């Protein structure tokens, strides 16, 4: 079935906007911040917006348009209930048209009313039929009837934001992996230097030198790399004194 011309145009414009943000934003964090800024203006009047994902098993706000959105996200994480968590965990759209009339998630609703929330819309961010997060729109001005047109526009944007978030998370994990690899290589280099020092001092093999370092590490309850760093530092200090 061919999508209506208007829907195709909206999807094209939405994708073009996200592509432009990805090309011009200064880093992943800035890109996500720009994304929620644009998301908050999807519905008139403009709403607060946050993007929730799960990282290392814990819910996390990767970007928010303002402190009000961030506070509501954090309240849900602390209580382990609320529309953004439900949307992310179940891949369902959660429409709270009027917070005063809602009854689900009573602890969250109590906090939300205290913070002045009137209505919210949470949409799952999906990649390959798997939910990786939620786009959360919060209205503090008035109860909001998210009609079919409004929902449709938000869902189109959320579909594109899903890909953007997936790419951002993949980049973050790639950067972390590269950093961990760099640290591992640095630690390996220091250990190799320490092994060379022990071999020279004791006239032993590499395996014997490693066993000596490991024994010293265990006896002093220190990680092997710390023992190696201390040995290299002492040796350098003696040579330069």
Short mmCIF file of C-alpha atoms in Angstrom, two decimals:
data_model
loop_
_atom_site.label_atom_id
_atom_site.label_comp_id
_atom_site.label_asym_id
_atom_site.label_seq_id
_atom_site.Cartn_x
_atom_site.Cartn_y
_atom_site.Cartn_z
CA UNK A 1 0.00 0.00 0.00
CA UNK A 2 1.41 3.37 -1.04
CA UNK A 3 1.44 5.90 1.87
CA UNK A 4 -0.56 9.12 1.38
CA UNK A 5 1.36 11.99 -0.19
CA UNK A 6 1.08 14.09 2.99
CA UNK A 7 2.53 11.29 5.14
CA UNK A 8 5.38 10.76 2.68
CA UNK A 9 6.15 14.49 2.75
CA UNK A 10 6.15 14.56 6.58
CA UNK A 11 8.47 11.56 6.76
CA UNK A 12 10.82 13.10 4.20
CA UNK A 13 10.94 16.42 6.06
CA UNK A 14 11.47 14.65 9.39
CA UNK A 15 14.30 12.52 8.02
CA UNK A 16 15.86 15.57 6.39
CA UNK A 17 15.78 17.43 9.70
CA UNK A 18 17.46 14.57 11.57
CA UNK A 19 20.06 14.12 8.86
CA UNK A 20 20.86 17.83 9.04
CA UNK A 21 21.19 17.68 12.84
CA UNK A 22 23.53 14.69 12.67
CA UNK A 23 25.76 16.46 10.15
CA UNK A 24 25.92 19.81 11.95
CA UNK A 25 25.79 18.94 15.67
CA UNK A 26 29.05 19.12 17.61
CA UNK A 27 29.22 15.56 18.94
CA UNK A 28 26.66 12.96 20.07
CA UNK A 29 25.59 14.82 23.20
CA UNK A 30 24.91 18.01 21.24
CA UNK A 31 23.03 16.05 18.60
CA UNK A 32 20.70 14.43 21.15
CA UNK A 33 20.14 17.80 22.79
CA UNK A 34 19.19 19.33 19.43
CA UNK A 35 16.88 16.38 18.84
CA UNK A 36 14.85 16.91 22.01
CA UNK A 37 14.75 20.63 21.31
CA UNK A 38 13.10 19.97 17.97
CA UNK A 39 10.85 17.28 19.46
CA UNK A 40 9.47 19.71 22.04
CA UNK A 41 8.06 21.91 19.25
CA UNK A 42 6.22 19.07 17.48
CA UNK A 43 2.98 19.93 19.26
CA UNK A 44 1.51 23.39 19.86
CA UNK A 45 1.92 24.88 22.36
CA UNK A 46 5.51 23.65 22.75
CA UNK A 47 6.07 20.93 25.35
CA UNK A 48 8.97 19.77 27.48
CA UNK A 49 10.68 16.71 26.05
CA UNK A 50 13.03 13.95 27.18
CA UNK A 51 14.54 10.86 25.60
CA UNK A 52 14.79 7.80 27.83
CA UNK A 53 16.86 4.72 27.08
CA UNK A 54 18.26 1.81 29.04
CA UNK A 55 22.01 1.63 29.52
CA UNK A 56 23.81 -1.08 31.51
CA UNK A 57 20.43 -2.27 32.75
CA UNK A 58 19.33 1.08 34.14
CA UNK A 59 16.94 3.72 32.71
CA UNK A 60 18.71 6.87 31.66
CA UNK A 61 17.73 10.25 30.21
CA UNK A 62 20.16 10.86 27.38
CA UNK A 63 18.79 14.35 26.68
CA UNK A 64 16.04 16.67 27.87
CA UNK A 65 14.73 20.02 26.67
CA UNK A 66 14.61 21.50 30.19
CA UNK A 67 14.84 20.75 33.90
CA UNK A 68 11.10 20.01 34.17
CA UNK A 69 11.32 17.11 31.74
CA UNK A 70 14.46 15.82 33.43
CA UNK A 71 12.79 15.94 36.87
CA UNK A 72 9.78 13.93 35.68
CA UNK A 73 12.03 11.35 34.03
CA UNK A 74 14.09 10.98 37.20
CA UNK A 75 10.95 10.64 39.33
CA UNK A 76 9.86 7.68 37.22
CA UNK A 77 13.27 6.01 37.50
CA UNK A 78 13.28 6.44 41.29
CA UNK A 79 9.75 5.03 41.62
CA UNK A 80 10.23 2.43 38.87
CA UNK A 81 6.87 3.34 37.34
CA UNK A 82 5.39 5.82 34.91
CA UNK A 83 4.52 6.35 31.25
CA UNK A 84 8.01 6.67 29.80
CA UNK A 85 9.22 3.44 31.46
CA UNK A 86 6.05 1.62 30.42
CA UNK A 87 6.42 2.83 26.83
CA UNK A 88 10.06 1.77 26.66
CA UNK A 89 9.46 -1.62 28.29
CA UNK A 90 6.30 -2.60 26.42
CA UNK A 91 6.78 -0.77 23.10
CA UNK A 92 3.36 0.85 23.57
CA UNK A 93 2.31 4.46 23.11
CA UNK A 94 1.15 5.96 26.43
CA UNK A 95 -1.26 8.88 26.16
CA UNK A 96 -2.04 10.70 29.41
CA UNK A 97 -4.46 13.28 28.08
CA UNK A 98 -5.38 14.55 31.55
CA UNK A 99 -3.16 13.76 34.55
CA UNK A 100 -5.91 14.80 36.99
CA UNK A 101 -8.20 12.06 35.69
CA UNK A 102 -5.52 9.35 35.38
CA UNK A 103 -5.28 6.54 37.93
CA UNK A 104 -2.46 4.28 36.76
CA UNK A 105 0.97 4.63 38.44
CA UNK A 106 -0.37 6.42 41.55
CA UNK A 107 3.04 7.22 43.04
CA UNK A 108 4.25 8.81 39.83
CA UNK A 109 0.97 10.68 39.30
CA UNK A 110 1.20 12.18 42.78
CA UNK A 111 4.69 13.47 42.02
CA UNK A 112 3.66 14.61 38.54
CA UNK A 113 0.76 16.65 39.92
CA UNK A 114 3.08 18.20 42.48
CA UNK A 115 5.34 19.24 39.63
CA UNK A 116 2.43 20.71 37.67
CA UNK A 117 2.16 18.17 34.85
CA UNK A 118 -1.13 18.39 32.96
CA UNK A 119 -0.67 15.77 30.22
CA UNK A 120 2.00 13.67 28.51
CA UNK A 121 2.64 11.49 25.50
CA UNK A 122 5.29 8.75 25.53
CA UNK A 123 6.24 6.96 22.32
CA UNK A 124 8.53 3.91 22.08
CA UNK A 125 11.69 4.24 20.03
CA UNK A 126 11.93 1.07 17.98
CA UNK A 127 14.79 -0.51 16.03
CA UNK A 128 14.28 -3.89 14.33
CA UNK A 129 11.03 -4.43 16.26
CA UNK A 130 12.83 -3.90 19.58
CA UNK A 131 12.24 -0.98 21.91
CA UNK A 132 15.47 0.88 22.75
CA UNK A 133 13.91 3.88 24.49
CA UNK A 134 11.04 6.32 24.64
CA UNK A 135 10.35 9.86 23.45
CA UNK A 136 8.46 11.72 26.19
CA UNK A 137 6.43 14.89 25.66
CA UNK A 138 5.22 16.71 28.77
CA UNK A 139 2.67 19.55 28.89
CA UNK A 140 2.55 21.82 31.95
CA UNK A 141 0.17 24.37 30.42
CA UNK A 142 -3.03 22.44 29.83
CA UNK A 143 -4.56 18.99 29.53
CA UNK A 144 -3.98 17.98 25.94
CA UNK A 145 -6.07 15.87 23.62
CA UNK A 146 -3.49 14.13 21.46
CA UNK A 147 -5.74 13.65 18.44
CA UNK A 148 -4.97 11.44 15.46
CA UNK A 149 -3.16 14.20 13.58
CA UNK A 150 -0.96 15.13 16.52
CA UNK A 151 -0.22 11.49 17.37
CA UNK A 152 0.63 10.76 13.77
CA UNK A 153 3.10 13.62 13.53
CA UNK A 154 4.76 12.62 16.81
CA UNK A 155 4.94 8.96 15.75
CA UNK A 156 6.60 9.86 12.44
CA UNK A 157 9.22 11.86 14.28
CA UNK A 158 9.70 9.11 16.88
CA UNK A 159 10.30 6.56 14.13
CA UNK A 160 13.17 8.65 12.79
CA UNK A 161 14.44 9.50 16.27
CA UNK A 162 14.70 5.75 16.94
CA UNK A 163 17.37 5.39 14.28
CA UNK A 164 19.12 8.49 15.53
CA UNK A 165 19.22 7.18 19.11
CA UNK A 166 20.43 3.77 17.94
CA UNK A 167 23.31 5.36 16.01
CA UNK A 168 24.15 7.61 18.96
CA UNK A 169 24.24 4.68 21.41
CA UNK A 170 26.34 2.64 19.01
CA UNK A 171 28.80 5.51 18.70
CA UNK A 172 28.98 5.90 22.49
CA UNK A 173 29.65 2.18 22.92
CA UNK A 174 32.24 2.30 20.12
CA UNK A 175 34.01 5.21 21.82
CA UNK A 176 33.96 3.38 25.16
CA UNK A 177 35.35 0.22 23.55
CA UNK A 178 38.14 2.23 21.92
CA UNK A 179 38.94 3.92 25.24
CA UNK A 180 38.97 0.58 27.09
CA UNK A 181 41.24 -0.90 24.42
CA UNK A 182 43.58 2.07 24.67
CA UNK A 183 43.69 1.72 28.46
CA UNK A 184 44.33 -2.02 28.17
CA UNK A 185 47.23 -1.42 25.75
CA UNK A 186 48.66 1.23 28.07
CA UNK A 187 48.45 -1.14 31.04
CA UNK A 188 50.01 -3.92 28.97
CA UNK A 189 52.91 -1.63 28.02
CA UNK A 190 53.59 -0.74 31.68
CA UNK A 191 53.46 -4.40 32.70
CA UNK A 192 55.87 -5.30 29.90
CA UNK A 193 58.27 -2.59 31.11
CA UNK A 194 58.06 -3.95 34.66
CA UNK A 195 58.71 -7.49 33.43
CA UNK A 196 61.83 -6.26 31.65
CA UNK A 197 63.07 -4.59 34.84
CA UNK A 198 62.50 -7.73 36.96
CA UNK A 199 64.16 -9.93 34.34
CA UNK A 200 67.19 -7.63 34.34
CA UNK A 201 67.38 -7.47 38.13
CA UNK A 202 66.76 -11.17 38.83
CA UNK A 203 68.27 -12.71 35.68
CA UNK A 204 65.10 -14.72 35.16
CA UNK A 205 62.72 -15.58 32.33
CA UNK A 206 59.59 -13.60 31.41
CA UNK A 207 57.36 -16.27 32.98
CA UNK A 208 59.34 -16.17 36.22
CA UNK A 209 59.27 -12.37 36.26
CA UNK A 210 55.49 -12.39 35.77
CA UNK A 211 55.11 -14.88 38.63
CA UNK A 212 57.15 -12.60 40.91
CA UNK A 213 55.03 -9.56 40.00
CA UNK A 214 51.81 -11.51 40.51
CA UNK A 215 52.95 -12.80 43.92
CA UNK A 216 53.85 -9.25 45.00
CA UNK A 217 50.45 -8.07 43.74
CA UNK A 218 48.59 -10.72 45.75
CA UNK A 219 50.65 -10.26 48.91
CA UNK A 220 50.06 -6.51 48.92
CA UNK A 221 46.43 -6.68 47.71
CA UNK A 222 47.20 -4.44 44.72
CA UNK A 223 46.27 -4.83 41.10
CA UNK A 224 49.09 -6.07 38.89
CA UNK A 225 49.18 -2.88 36.84
CA UNK A 226 49.58 -0.74 39.98
CA UNK A 227 52.51 -2.90 41.08
CA UNK A 228 54.03 -2.54 37.61
CA UNK A 229 53.49 1.25 37.57
CA UNK A 230 55.18 1.62 40.98
CA UNK A 231 58.16 -0.49 39.93
CA UNK A 232 58.63 1.45 36.68
CA UNK A 233 58.29 4.78 38.53
CA UNK A 234 60.90 3.79 41.16
CA UNK A 235 63.30 2.60 38.48
CA UNK A 236 62.94 5.81 36.47
CA UNK A 237 63.39 7.90 39.61
CA UNK A 238 66.63 6.10 40.51
CA UNK A 239 68.01 6.53 37.00
CA UNK A 240 67.24 10.26 36.89
CA UNK A 241 68.40 11.08 40.44
#
